[in-house]
Coordinates of C-alpha atoms in Angstrom, one line a residue:
M1 CA 0.0 0.0 0.0
T2 CA 1.4 3.5 -1.0
N3 CA 0.1 7.0 -0.4
T4 CA 0.3 9.5 -3.1
P5 CA 0.1 13.2 -3.1
P6 CA -3.2 14.5 -4.7
S7 CA -3.2 15.3 -8.5
E8 CA -5.0 18.0 -10.2
R9 CA -8.1 15.9 -10.9
T10 CA -8.1 14.2 -7.5
R11 CA -7.4 17.6 -5.4
A12 CA -10.6 19.0 -3.6
R13 CA -11.3 22.5 -4.6
R14 CA -14.2 23.2 -2.3
M15 CA -14.4 22.0 1.2
H16 CA -11.0 20.9 1.3
E17 CA -11.0 20.1 4.8
K18 CA -13.5 17.1 4.0
A19 CA -10.7 15.6 2.0
A20 CA -8.5 12.5 2.5
Y21 CA -5.8 11.3 0.2
D22 CA -4.3 8.4 2.5
R23 CA -4.6 5.0 1.4
A24 CA -6.1 3.6 4.4
T25 CA -9.3 5.7 4.4
I26 CA -9.5 5.4 0.4
D27 CA -9.4 1.4 0.9
A28 CA -11.4 1.3 4.0
I29 CA -14.3 3.0 1.9
L30 CA -13.9 1.0 -1.1
D31 CA -13.9 -2.2 0.9
A32 CA -17.2 -1.0 2.9
M33 CA -19.2 -0.3 -0.5
P34 CA -19.1 -2.9 -3.5
V35 CA -21.5 -0.7 -5.6
A36 CA -19.9 2.0 -7.5
H37 CA -20.7 4.1 -10.5
V38 CA -18.3 4.2 -13.5
G39 CA -18.2 7.2 -15.8
Y40 CA -16.7 7.9 -19.3
V41 CA -17.6 9.7 -22.3
K42 CA -19.0 8.1 -25.4
D43 CA -19.7 9.7 -28.8
G44 CA -19.0 13.0 -26.8
A45 CA -21.6 12.7 -24.2
P46 CA -21.1 11.5 -20.3
V47 CA -22.2 8.0 -19.5
V48 CA -22.4 6.8 -15.9
I49 CA -23.3 3.0 -15.2
P50 CA -23.8 1.3 -11.7
T51 CA -21.7 -1.7 -11.2
L52 CA -20.0 -3.8 -8.4
Q53 CA -16.4 -3.5 -7.8
W54 CA -13.8 -4.8 -5.5
R55 CA -10.0 -4.0 -4.4
I56 CA -7.0 -6.2 -4.6
G57 CA -4.2 -4.5 -3.4
D58 CA -3.4 -1.3 -5.5
Q59 CA -6.2 -2.1 -8.2
I60 CA -10.1 -1.8 -8.2
Y61 CA -11.7 -4.1 -10.8
W62 CA -15.2 -4.5 -12.1
H63 CA -16.9 -7.0 -14.7
G64 CA -19.5 -7.4 -17.2
S65 CA -20.4 -8.9 -20.5
S66 CA -18.0 -9.1 -23.2
A67 CA -20.6 -8.2 -25.6
S68 CA -21.3 -4.7 -23.5
R69 CA -20.8 -1.8 -25.2
T70 CA -20.0 -0.1 -22.0
Q71 CA -17.0 -2.6 -21.3
R72 CA -15.6 -2.3 -24.7
T73 CA -16.0 1.6 -25.0
A74 CA -14.1 2.2 -21.2
R75 CA -11.3 -0.3 -22.1
D76 CA -8.1 1.8 -22.4
A77 CA -10.5 5.1 -21.9
Q78 CA -10.0 7.6 -19.3
V79 CA -13.0 6.9 -16.5
C80 CA -13.8 8.0 -13.0
V81 CA -15.0 5.4 -10.6
T82 CA -17.0 6.8 -7.6
V83 CA -18.2 5.0 -4.4
T84 CA -20.4 6.5 -1.9
L85 CA -21.7 5.4 1.6
T86 CA -24.4 7.8 2.8
D87 CA -24.3 7.8 6.9
A88 CA -27.0 10.3 7.7
M89 CA -29.4 12.9 6.7
V90 CA -28.6 16.4 8.1
L91 CA -31.5 18.6 9.2
A92 CA -30.6 22.1 10.0
R93 CA -32.8 25.2 10.6
S94 CA -32.7 26.6 7.3
G95 CA -33.4 24.7 4.0
L96 CA -29.9 25.6 2.2
E97 CA -27.9 24.6 5.5
H98 CA -29.3 21.0 5.1
S99 CA -26.8 18.5 4.3
V100 CA -25.6 14.6 4.2
N101 CA -22.9 12.9 6.2
F102 CA -21.1 10.9 3.8
R103 CA -18.1 8.9 2.7
A104 CA -16.8 8.8 -1.0
V105 CA -14.0 7.8 -3.1
M106 CA -13.3 9.2 -6.6
V107 CA -10.5 7.0 -8.7
F108 CA -9.6 8.3 -11.9
G109 CA -7.3 6.9 -14.7
A110 CA -7.3 4.4 -17.9
A111 CA -9.2 1.4 -17.4
R112 CA -7.1 -1.6 -18.3
A113 CA -8.8 -4.8 -19.5
V114 CA -8.0 -7.9 -17.9
T115 CA -7.6 -10.6 -20.9
D116 CA -5.2 -13.4 -19.7
P117 CA -7.5 -16.3 -18.9
A118 CA -5.8 -17.4 -15.7
E119 CA -5.7 -13.7 -14.2
K120 CA -9.5 -13.4 -15.0
A121 CA -10.4 -16.7 -13.3
E122 CA -8.0 -15.7 -10.3
V123 CA -9.6 -12.2 -10.0
L124 CA -13.1 -13.3 -10.0
R125 CA -12.2 -16.0 -7.1
V126 CA -11.0 -13.2 -5.0
M127 CA -14.0 -11.2 -5.8
M128 CA -16.2 -14.2 -4.7
E129 CA -14.2 -15.2 -1.5
Q130 CA -14.0 -11.2 -0.5
M131 CA -17.9 -10.9 -0.7
F132 CA -18.7 -14.6 0.6
P133 CA -15.7 -16.4 2.0
G134 CA -15.6 -20.2 1.4
R135 CA -18.1 -20.0 -1.3
W136 CA -16.0 -20.3 -4.4
D137 CA -14.8 -24.0 -3.7
Q138 CA -18.6 -25.1 -3.2
L139 CA -19.7 -23.5 -6.8
R140 CA -19.7 -25.1 -10.1
P141 CA -16.3 -24.6 -11.9
M142 CA -16.6 -22.2 -14.6
T143 CA -16.3 -23.0 -18.3
A144 CA -14.0 -21.5 -20.7
Q145 CA -17.0 -20.3 -22.7
E146 CA -18.3 -18.4 -19.4
L147 CA -14.9 -17.0 -18.6
K148 CA -14.7 -15.6 -22.3
A149 CA -18.1 -14.2 -22.5
T150 CA -16.9 -12.2 -19.1
A151 CA -15.2 -8.8 -19.5
I152 CA -13.0 -7.6 -16.6
L153 CA -11.8 -4.1 -16.3
S154 CA -9.2 -2.6 -13.6
L155 CA -8.1 0.9 -12.7
P156 CA -4.9 1.3 -10.2
L157 CA -5.4 3.6 -7.2
S158 CA -2.6 5.8 -8.0
E159 CA -4.9 8.6 -8.8
A160 CA -7.8 8.5 -5.8
S161 CA -9.3 10.5 -3.1
A162 CA -11.6 10.4 -0.5
K163 CA -14.1 13.0 0.9
I164 CA -16.0 12.6 4.1
G165 CA -18.8 14.6 5.4
T166 CA -19.4 14.4 9.3
G167 CA -21.1 16.1 12.4
M168 CA -24.1 18.2 13.1
P169 CA -25.7 21.1 11.0
T170 CA -23.6 24.3 10.8
D171 CA -26.4 26.6 11.6
P172 CA -25.1 30.2 11.5
P173 CA -25.4 31.6 15.4
E174 CA -28.3 34.0 14.8
D175 CA -30.4 30.9 13.6
L176 CA -29.7 28.5 16.9
A177 CA -32.7 30.3 18.6
T178 CA -34.9 29.3 15.9
P179 CA -37.9 26.9 17.1
V180 CA -37.1 24.0 14.4
W181 CA -35.8 20.6 15.1
A182 CA -32.3 20.1 13.7
G183 CA -30.0 17.3 14.0
L184 CA -29.2 13.9 12.2
L185 CA -31.0 10.9 10.9
P186 CA -28.7 8.2 10.9
I187 CA -28.7 5.8 7.9
T188 CA -27.7 2.3 8.1
L189 CA -27.3 -0.5 6.0
S190 CA -28.8 -3.9 6.9
M191 CA -29.4 -7.4 5.6
G192 CA -32.8 -8.9 5.4
A193 CA -33.5 -13.0 6.3
P194 CA -32.0 -14.9 3.5
I195 CA -34.8 -16.2 1.2
P196 CA -34.1 -19.8 -0.5
D197 CA -34.5 -20.4 -4.1
P198 CA -37.7 -22.7 -4.3
N199 CA -35.7 -25.2 -6.5
L200 CA -33.1 -25.6 -3.8
H201 CA -32.2 -29.4 -3.1
P202 CA -34.2 -30.1 0.3
D203 CA -30.7 -31.2 2.1
T204 CA -29.1 -27.9 1.2
Q205 CA -28.0 -25.8 4.4
L206 CA -27.9 -22.1 4.6
P207 CA -23.9 -21.4 4.6
D208 CA -22.5 -18.9 6.9
H209 CA -21.3 -16.4 4.4
A210 CA -24.9 -16.0 3.3
K211 CA -26.3 -16.1 6.9
N212 CA -23.4 -13.6 8.0
Y213 CA -23.0 -11.5 4.8
R214 CA -22.5 -7.5 5.8
F215 CA -21.0 -5.0 3.4
G216 CA -17.6 -4.4 4.4
A217 CA -17.5 -7.2 6.7
V218 CA -14.4 -8.9 5.2
S219 CA -10.9 -7.5 5.5
R220 CA -9.1 -7.4 2.2
P221 CA -5.3 -7.2 1.0

């Protein structure tokens, strides 16, 4: 893990006191939220797609169909990957003082296609094991055709930054006597009870990695 100074693209221009550039903070946010949005330019217009990301060391990865126009267009192109956690709605005493407590990461760079079949298989294995430890060895092995039909892109974390908003509303002193409720509405992510596939074999037991799954629950390298 290496810490790098912010680039012109990652340096926070506004509210710079909320910015963080150390890898420990960046990694923790990426590891806690698998849902990401990938932005790039196609035919002169911006495109942003939701996907799942996972981190292995100094790289993040996301995958899709090899036939996907998105995967083909983003390959070797400049992209921006954004990951966000919302922690609370911040209610203030005036409309424009309302805010959100959040943790977010933006990663910039040229997306690299993972084309070697062995590397693709290993990257997918790590993704599965990070999310659901022990599941990979329980699954039917991937076929060569399935691997060929899957496109994987990666991005180094050499140009990444975090921004974090915390705390109570920042009402000006003259508003503090206003008789309006102010404070935080905390937001939490929770998992519901697992719902079994109706086609499950009757002897199939619920595995621990499904029973105990939580976003960001597994430490990553």
